[in-house]
Amino acid sequence: MLIPVGLDETRLARLPWVSIAILALNVLAYVATSTGAAGARAEARFDEVVEYWRAHPYLEVPAELERRFGVGRDELAAATNVAVPERAPPGAWADQAELDALVEDLVAEYEATPARRWSLVPERGLAQPGWITHQFTHGSLGHLLGNMLVFALVVAPFLEDAWGRPFFLAFYLAGGVAAGAAQALPMGDSPVGVLGASGAISACLGAFALRFAHRRVRMFYWFGLVFRGTFFVPAWLYAFLGLAGDLLGLKLQGVSGGVAYAAHVGGFLFGLAAVVAMRATGLEDRIAPDDAPRWGRTAAASRGSDALAAGRVSDARRHLENAIARDPRDLASVLALARIHAAAFDRERTTPLVERLVREHLGRKDAAAARSVLLELGAMADPAAFRPAVAYRAAELVAAEDPGLADRLDEVAASAGGPVAAKALLRSAERARAYDPARAARLAARARDAEGATAELRARADALAGPAERGPERRVGVPSRFEGIGESGPASGAGAPARVETAAREGGARAAPAPALAPAEASGERWGEGVPPPLGIADEVKVVSCRLLGASPAGLDLEATSGRRAVVPPARVAALAAGVLREHARAGQPLRNAVVLDLLLHPRPGDAGRVVLRLLGADMALKAIHPDAPPREAYARIVDALVAASGAPASPSRDAAAGRPFSGFADLAAFERSAWGRPLAGVG
């Protein structure tokens, strides 16, 4: 015996309520049709007909009995073991009328049974509810169990998970109608009914054969008392073996047998056609829930999407890298991989993928897709790695939403020289004019002096240069798409894969990175030469102790000791400082060699003071963010990406803040004096 019992790596993002409801309706319909009195009355009427004919075997069997039930004189003679006389006795017409009346009563009782009323009967024509209701009725308990086993354990929940509940319900019902038509229409005006969910389930199986071809079906085998166990078969092979069996049955039996093979084949082909059409039109991408596994261009891409949706980030990364190696133009896999690296604050790996996506989308003249990638992942990409021509077009796309990113891209575009450089510098100057006239004048002067600048460009540069106070560049006031998102922002970044963030949250805190200390005690080395301390003596400062739960392209997912959650984007970080405390206490518990990371936030209008977010190494979910890296390396990646994305200064230095190596401090007070120039307020 072979029974399908599920899929490999079974995972569902949501409860398949539609599948559960369909299963429940099938069970309830079977109970209703098999336990009612109407069926018993019809059986009794049939027995009366048989017994009456047994007593009068010379009578002609009514045509309706043979038409509806396939029972003629030969079948009755064989069942009753009665010899049929050659002639009827005189006066047999009265007996014939009685048999005809009994058959009419049988037909009436039979038509009144729930199973018959809910069946799809060809002779009733096109306008009948049986097109839908026949999908929920079954002729026997074995028929029901066989269908529901395949439906519930193999196909339906996974299609519902991938397509969403409304579309799956519509597909299931439409597949049942198509399967019923494949069986009923060739039967003409036959009174033989079609019932069972097999056609609709075959439609699901056909869709499953393509949509989840990369999955494997677990089969349970049982031979005798000893030989039993499970093995896997590819999903596509399992489905097409079922189709082969139905085709063979249809060939041998046609549409008039006891099994609706035509409905099975018709439903399967409908499912195949539906999935092909969805793939060709991109319908699945439009209807699929946000956290549903996506159908990749290759089996590796589909496996990567499944793994990502299930929160298995390392597996997803491996499958996606394999998919991209096999199909370099698989931009969906490139985007998914870029999201994984961005969610881990891995700027080095994110940048080439983002540049590649933008370049490919621009090459396909899909500016909207390129702009979407930049707005989602631009904060985790290094514009300096972009090709100047790509940077120039990218700056145009994001100038309205993220002027800061546009400025950095235009600076890269200016490195190409010639008229393009002049245009890029002028665009930056025009954006800077509103918030930093001095910087705008410097950019305009560079544009005017750029090699290849035309007379028109020089005239625009002269108009922008104008009289302006020449002072140091200011970047704090640059508007950003992160403006207004602060400590009370959403708990998950826009565009970040939900399962990546879930994995980060479930990862919990990990041990602090093993501290590597500088050879000498840090003293007075703050922010680098010529950079003023970010805090003034009179600034009121509130220190908020936080845990690092995860990361996304939108920023760091933090939770304060009060339970408040927030995503802090890189643009909110004004400065950061880090070190190792040889002696520290938290909640009365002594800690030795504790890594501490402080993030000073930019002030916002109406703020009474400044806010410093304080994180200890023991409270950072480093393994969840970078599962493939040791804790110290994971910590360094996060700090490097944060500094690069925010442009914020770091104390004692960027390398020291990232732990290459850490600077050591006797206690928290010594760290605060070195980093901020004075002790800070109590931890909130």
Coordinates of N, CA and C in Angstrom, one line a residue, residues 381-492:
A381 N 23.4 50.4 0.3 CA 24.3 50.3 -0.8 C 25.3 51.4 -0.8
D382 N 26.5 51.2 -1.2 CA 27.5 52.2 -1.3 C 27.5 52.8 -2.7
P383 N 27.1 54.0 -2.9 CA 27.0 54.6 -4.2 C 28.4 54.7 -4.9
A384 N 29.5 54.7 -4.2 CA 30.8 54.8 -4.8 C 31.1 53.6 -5.7
A385 N 30.4 52.4 -5.4 CA 30.6 51.2 -6.2 C 29.8 51.2 -7.5
F386 N 28.9 52.2 -7.7 CA 28.1 52.3 -8.9 C 28.9 52.8 -10.1
R387 N 28.6 52.3 -11.3 CA 29.1 52.9 -12.5 C 28.6 54.3 -12.6
P388 N 29.4 55.3 -13.1 CA 29.0 56.7 -13.1 C 27.7 56.9 -13.9
A389 N 27.6 56.2 -15.1 CA 26.4 56.3 -15.9 C 25.1 55.8 -15.1
V390 N 25.3 54.7 -14.4 CA 24.2 54.2 -13.6 C 23.8 55.1 -12.5
A391 N 24.9 55.6 -11.8 CA 24.7 56.6 -10.7 C 23.9 57.8 -11.2
Y392 N 24.2 58.3 -12.4 CA 23.6 59.5 -12.9 C 22.1 59.3 -13.0
R393 N 21.7 58.2 -13.7 CA 20.3 57.9 -13.8 C 19.6 57.6 -12.5
A394 N 20.3 56.9 -11.6 CA 19.7 56.5 -10.3 C 19.4 57.8 -9.5
A395 N 20.3 58.8 -9.6 CA 20.1 60.0 -8.8 C 18.8 60.7 -9.3
E396 N 18.5 60.6 -10.6 CA 17.3 61.2 -11.1 C 16.1 60.5 -10.5
L397 N 16.1 59.2 -10.3 CA 15.0 58.5 -9.8 C 14.6 58.7 -8.4
V398 N 15.6 59.0 -7.5 CA 15.3 59.1 -6.1 C 15.4 60.5 -5.6
A399 N 15.7 61.5 -6.4 CA 15.9 62.9 -5.9 C 14.7 63.4 -5.1
A400 N 13.5 63.1 -5.5 CA 12.4 63.6 -4.7 C 12.2 62.9 -3.4
E401 N 12.4 61.6 -3.3 CA 12.2 60.9 -2.0 C 13.4 60.9 -1.1
D402 N 14.6 60.8 -1.7 CA 15.8 60.7 -0.8 C 16.9 61.5 -1.4
P403 N 16.8 62.9 -1.2 CA 17.9 63.8 -1.7 C 19.3 63.4 -1.3
G404 N 19.4 62.9 0.0 CA 20.7 62.6 0.4 C 21.4 61.5 -0.4
L405 N 20.6 60.5 -0.7 CA 21.1 59.4 -1.6 C 21.4 60.0 -3.0
A406 N 20.5 60.8 -3.5 CA 20.7 61.4 -4.8 C 22.0 62.2 -4.8
D407 N 22.4 62.9 -3.8 CA 23.6 63.7 -3.7 C 24.8 62.8 -3.8
R408 N 24.8 61.7 -3.1 CA 25.9 60.7 -3.2 C 26.0 60.1 -4.5
L409 N 24.9 59.8 -5.1 CA 25.0 59.2 -6.5 C 25.5 60.2 -7.5
D410 N 25.0 61.5 -7.4 CA 25.5 62.5 -8.3 C 27.0 62.8 -8.1
E411 N 27.5 62.6 -6.9 CA 29.0 62.8 -6.7 C 29.7 61.7 -7.5
V412 N 29.2 60.5 -7.5 CA 29.8 59.4 -8.3 C 29.7 59.7 -9.7
A413 N 28.5 60.2 -10.2 CA 28.3 60.5 -11.6 C 29.3 61.6 -12.0
A414 N 29.7 62.5 -11.1 CA 30.6 63.6 -11.5 C 32.0 63.1 -11.7
S415 N 32.3 61.9 -11.2 CA 33.7 61.4 -11.4 C 33.9 61.0 -12.9
A416 N 32.9 60.9 -13.7 CA 33.0 60.6 -15.1 C 33.6 61.7 -15.9
G417 N 33.5 62.9 -15.4 CA 33.9 64.1 -16.1 C 33.0 64.5 -17.2
G418 N 33.3 65.6 -17.9 CA 32.5 66.0 -19.1 C 31.2 66.6 -18.7
P419 N 30.3 66.8 -19.7 CA 29.0 67.4 -19.4 C 28.2 66.7 -18.4
V420 N 28.3 65.3 -18.3 CA 27.6 64.6 -17.3 C 28.0 65.0 -15.9
A421 N 29.3 65.2 -15.7 CA 29.7 65.7 -14.4 C 29.1 67.0 -14.1
A422 N 29.1 68.0 -15.0 CA 28.6 69.3 -14.8 C 27.1 69.2 -14.5
K423 N 26.3 68.4 -15.2 CA 24.9 68.2 -14.9 C 24.7 67.6 -13.5
A424 N 25.4 66.6 -13.2 CA 25.3 66.0 -11.9 C 25.6 67.0 -10.7
L425 N 26.6 67.7 -10.9 CA 27.0 68.7 -9.8 C 25.9 69.8 -9.7
L426 N 25.4 70.2 -10.9 CA 24.4 71.3 -10.9 C 23.1 70.8 -10.2
R427 N 22.7 69.5 -10.4 CA 21.6 69.0 -9.7 C 21.7 69.0 -8.2
S428 N 22.9 68.6 -7.8 CA 23.2 68.6 -6.3 C 23.2 70.0 -5.8
A429 N 23.7 71.0 -6.6 CA 23.7 72.4 -6.1 C 22.3 72.9 -6.0
E430 N 21.4 72.5 -6.9 CA 20.0 73.0 -6.9 C 19.3 72.4 -5.7
R431 N 19.6 71.2 -5.3 CA 19.0 70.6 -4.1 C 19.5 71.2 -2.9
A432 N 20.8 71.6 -2.8 CA 21.4 72.1 -1.6 C 21.1 73.6 -1.4
R433 N 20.6 74.3 -2.4 CA 20.4 75.7 -2.3 C 19.5 76.0 -1.2
A434 N 18.5 75.2 -0.9 CA 17.5 75.5 0.1 C 18.0 75.4 1.5
Y435 N 18.9 74.4 1.7 CA 19.3 74.2 3.1 C 20.8 74.5 3.4
D436 N 21.6 74.7 2.4 CA 23.0 75.0 2.6 C 23.5 75.8 1.4
P437 N 23.3 77.1 1.3 CA 23.7 77.9 0.2 C 25.2 77.9 -0.1
A438 N 26.0 77.8 1.0 CA 27.5 77.8 0.8 C 27.9 76.5 0.1
R439 N 27.3 75.4 0.4 CA 27.6 74.2 -0.3 C 27.1 74.2 -1.7
A440 N 25.9 74.8 -1.9 CA 25.4 74.9 -3.3 C 26.3 75.8 -4.1
A441 N 26.9 76.8 -3.6 CA 27.9 77.7 -4.3 C 29.1 76.9 -4.7
R442 N 29.6 76.0 -3.8 CA 30.8 75.3 -4.1 C 30.5 74.2 -5.2
L443 N 29.4 73.6 -5.1 CA 29.0 72.6 -6.2 C 28.9 73.3 -7.5
A444 N 28.2 74.5 -7.5 CA 28.0 75.2 -8.8 C 29.4 75.6 -9.4
A445 N 30.3 76.0 -8.5 CA 31.6 76.4 -9.0 C 32.3 75.2 -9.6
R446 N 32.2 74.0 -9.0 CA 32.8 72.8 -9.6 C 32.1 72.5 -10.9
A447 N 30.8 72.7 -11.0 CA 30.1 72.4 -12.3 C 30.6 73.3 -13.4
R448 N 30.8 74.6 -13.0 CA 31.2 75.6 -14.0 C 32.6 75.2 -14.6
D449 N 33.4 74.7 -13.7 CA 34.8 74.4 -14.1 C 35.0 73.0 -14.6
A450 N 33.9 72.2 -14.7 CA 34.0 70.8 -15.1 C 34.4 70.8 -16.6
E451 N 35.2 69.8 -17.0 CA 35.7 69.7 -18.3 C 34.5 69.4 -19.2
G452 N 34.3 70.1 -20.3 CA 33.2 69.8 -21.2 C 31.9 70.5 -20.9
A453 N 31.9 71.4 -19.8 CA 30.6 72.1 -19.5 C 30.3 73.0 -20.6
T454 N 29.0 73.0 -21.0 CA 28.6 73.9 -22.1 C 28.3 75.3 -21.6
A455 N 28.1 76.2 -22.5 CA 27.8 77.6 -22.1 C 26.5 77.6 -21.3
E456 N 25.5 76.8 -21.7 CA 24.3 76.8 -20.9 C 24.5 76.4 -19.5
L457 N 25.3 75.3 -19.3 CA 25.6 74.8 -18.0 C 26.4 75.8 -17.2
R458 N 27.3 76.4 -17.8 CA 28.1 77.4 -17.1 C 27.2 78.6 -16.6
A459 N 26.3 79.0 -17.5 CA 25.4 80.1 -17.1 C 24.5 79.7 -15.9
R460 N 24.0 78.4 -15.9 CA 23.2 78.0 -14.7 C 24.1 77.9 -13.5
A461 N 25.4 77.5 -13.7 CA 26.3 77.4 -12.5 C 26.5 78.8 -11.9
D462 N 26.7 79.8 -12.8 CA 27.0 81.2 -12.4 C 25.8 81.7 -11.6
A463 N 24.6 81.4 -12.1 CA 23.4 81.8 -11.4 C 23.2 81.2 -10.0
L464 N 23.7 79.9 -9.8 CA 23.6 79.3 -8.5 C 24.7 79.7 -7.6
A465 N 25.9 80.0 -8.2 CA 27.0 80.3 -7.3 C 26.7 81.6 -6.5
G466 N 26.5 82.7 -7.1 CA 26.1 83.9 -6.4 C 26.9 84.2 -5.2
P467 N 26.6 85.2 -4.5 CA 27.3 85.5 -3.3 C 26.8 84.6 -2.2
A468 N 27.7 83.9 -1.5 CA 27.3 83.0 -0.4 C 28.5 82.9 0.6
E469 N 28.1 82.8 1.8 CA 29.1 82.6 2.8 C 29.8 81.3 2.7
R470 N 31.1 81.3 2.6 CA 31.9 80.1 2.4 C 32.2 79.5 3.8
G471 N 31.6 78.4 4.1 CA 31.9 77.8 5.4 C 32.0 76.3 5.2
P472 N 32.2 75.6 6.3 CA 32.3 74.1 6.2 C 31.0 73.5 5.7
E473 N 31.1 72.4 5.0 CA 29.8 71.8 4.5 C 29.0 71.3 5.7
R474 N 27.7 71.4 5.6 CA 26.8 70.9 6.6 C 25.9 69.8 6.0
R475 N 25.8 68.7 6.7 CA 25.0 67.6 6.1 C 23.8 67.3 7.0
V476 N 23.8 67.8 8.2 CA 22.8 67.4 9.2 C 21.4 67.7 8.6
G477 N 21.3 68.9 7.9 CA 20.0 69.3 7.5 C 19.5 68.7 6.2
V478 N 20.2 67.8 5.6 CA 19.8 67.2 4.3 C 18.5 66.5 4.6
P479 N 17.5 66.8 3.8 CA 16.2 66.0 4.0 C 16.4 64.6 3.5
S480 N 15.7 63.7 4.1 CA 15.8 62.3 3.8 C 14.5 61.6 3.8
R481 N 14.4 60.5 3.1 CA 13.2 59.7 3.1 C 12.9 59.1 4.5
F482 N 13.9 59.1 5.4 CA 13.7 58.6 6.7 C 13.2 59.7 7.7
E483 N 13.0 60.9 7.2 CA 12.6 62.0 8.1 C 11.3 61.6 8.7
G484 N 11.2 61.8 10.0 CA 9.9 61.6 10.7 C 9.8 60.2 11.3
I485 N 10.7 59.3 10.9 CA 10.7 57.9 11.5 C 11.6 57.9 12.6
G486 N 11.2 57.7 13.8 CA 12.1 57.8 15.0 C 11.8 56.6 15.9
E487 N 12.0 56.9 17.2 CA 12.0 55.8 18.2 C 10.6 55.1 18.2
S488 N 9.6 55.8 17.8 CA 8.3 55.1 17.9 C 7.8 54.6 16.5
G489 N 8.8 54.4 15.6 CA 8.4 54.0 14.2 C 8.0 52.6 14.2
P490 N 7.7 52.0 13.0 CA 7.2 50.7 12.9 C 8.2 49.7 13.3
A491 N 7.7 48.5 13.7 CA 8.6 47.5 14.2 C 9.3 46.6 13.1
S492 N 9.0 46.9 11.9 CA 9.6 46.2 10.8 C 9.8 47.1 9.6

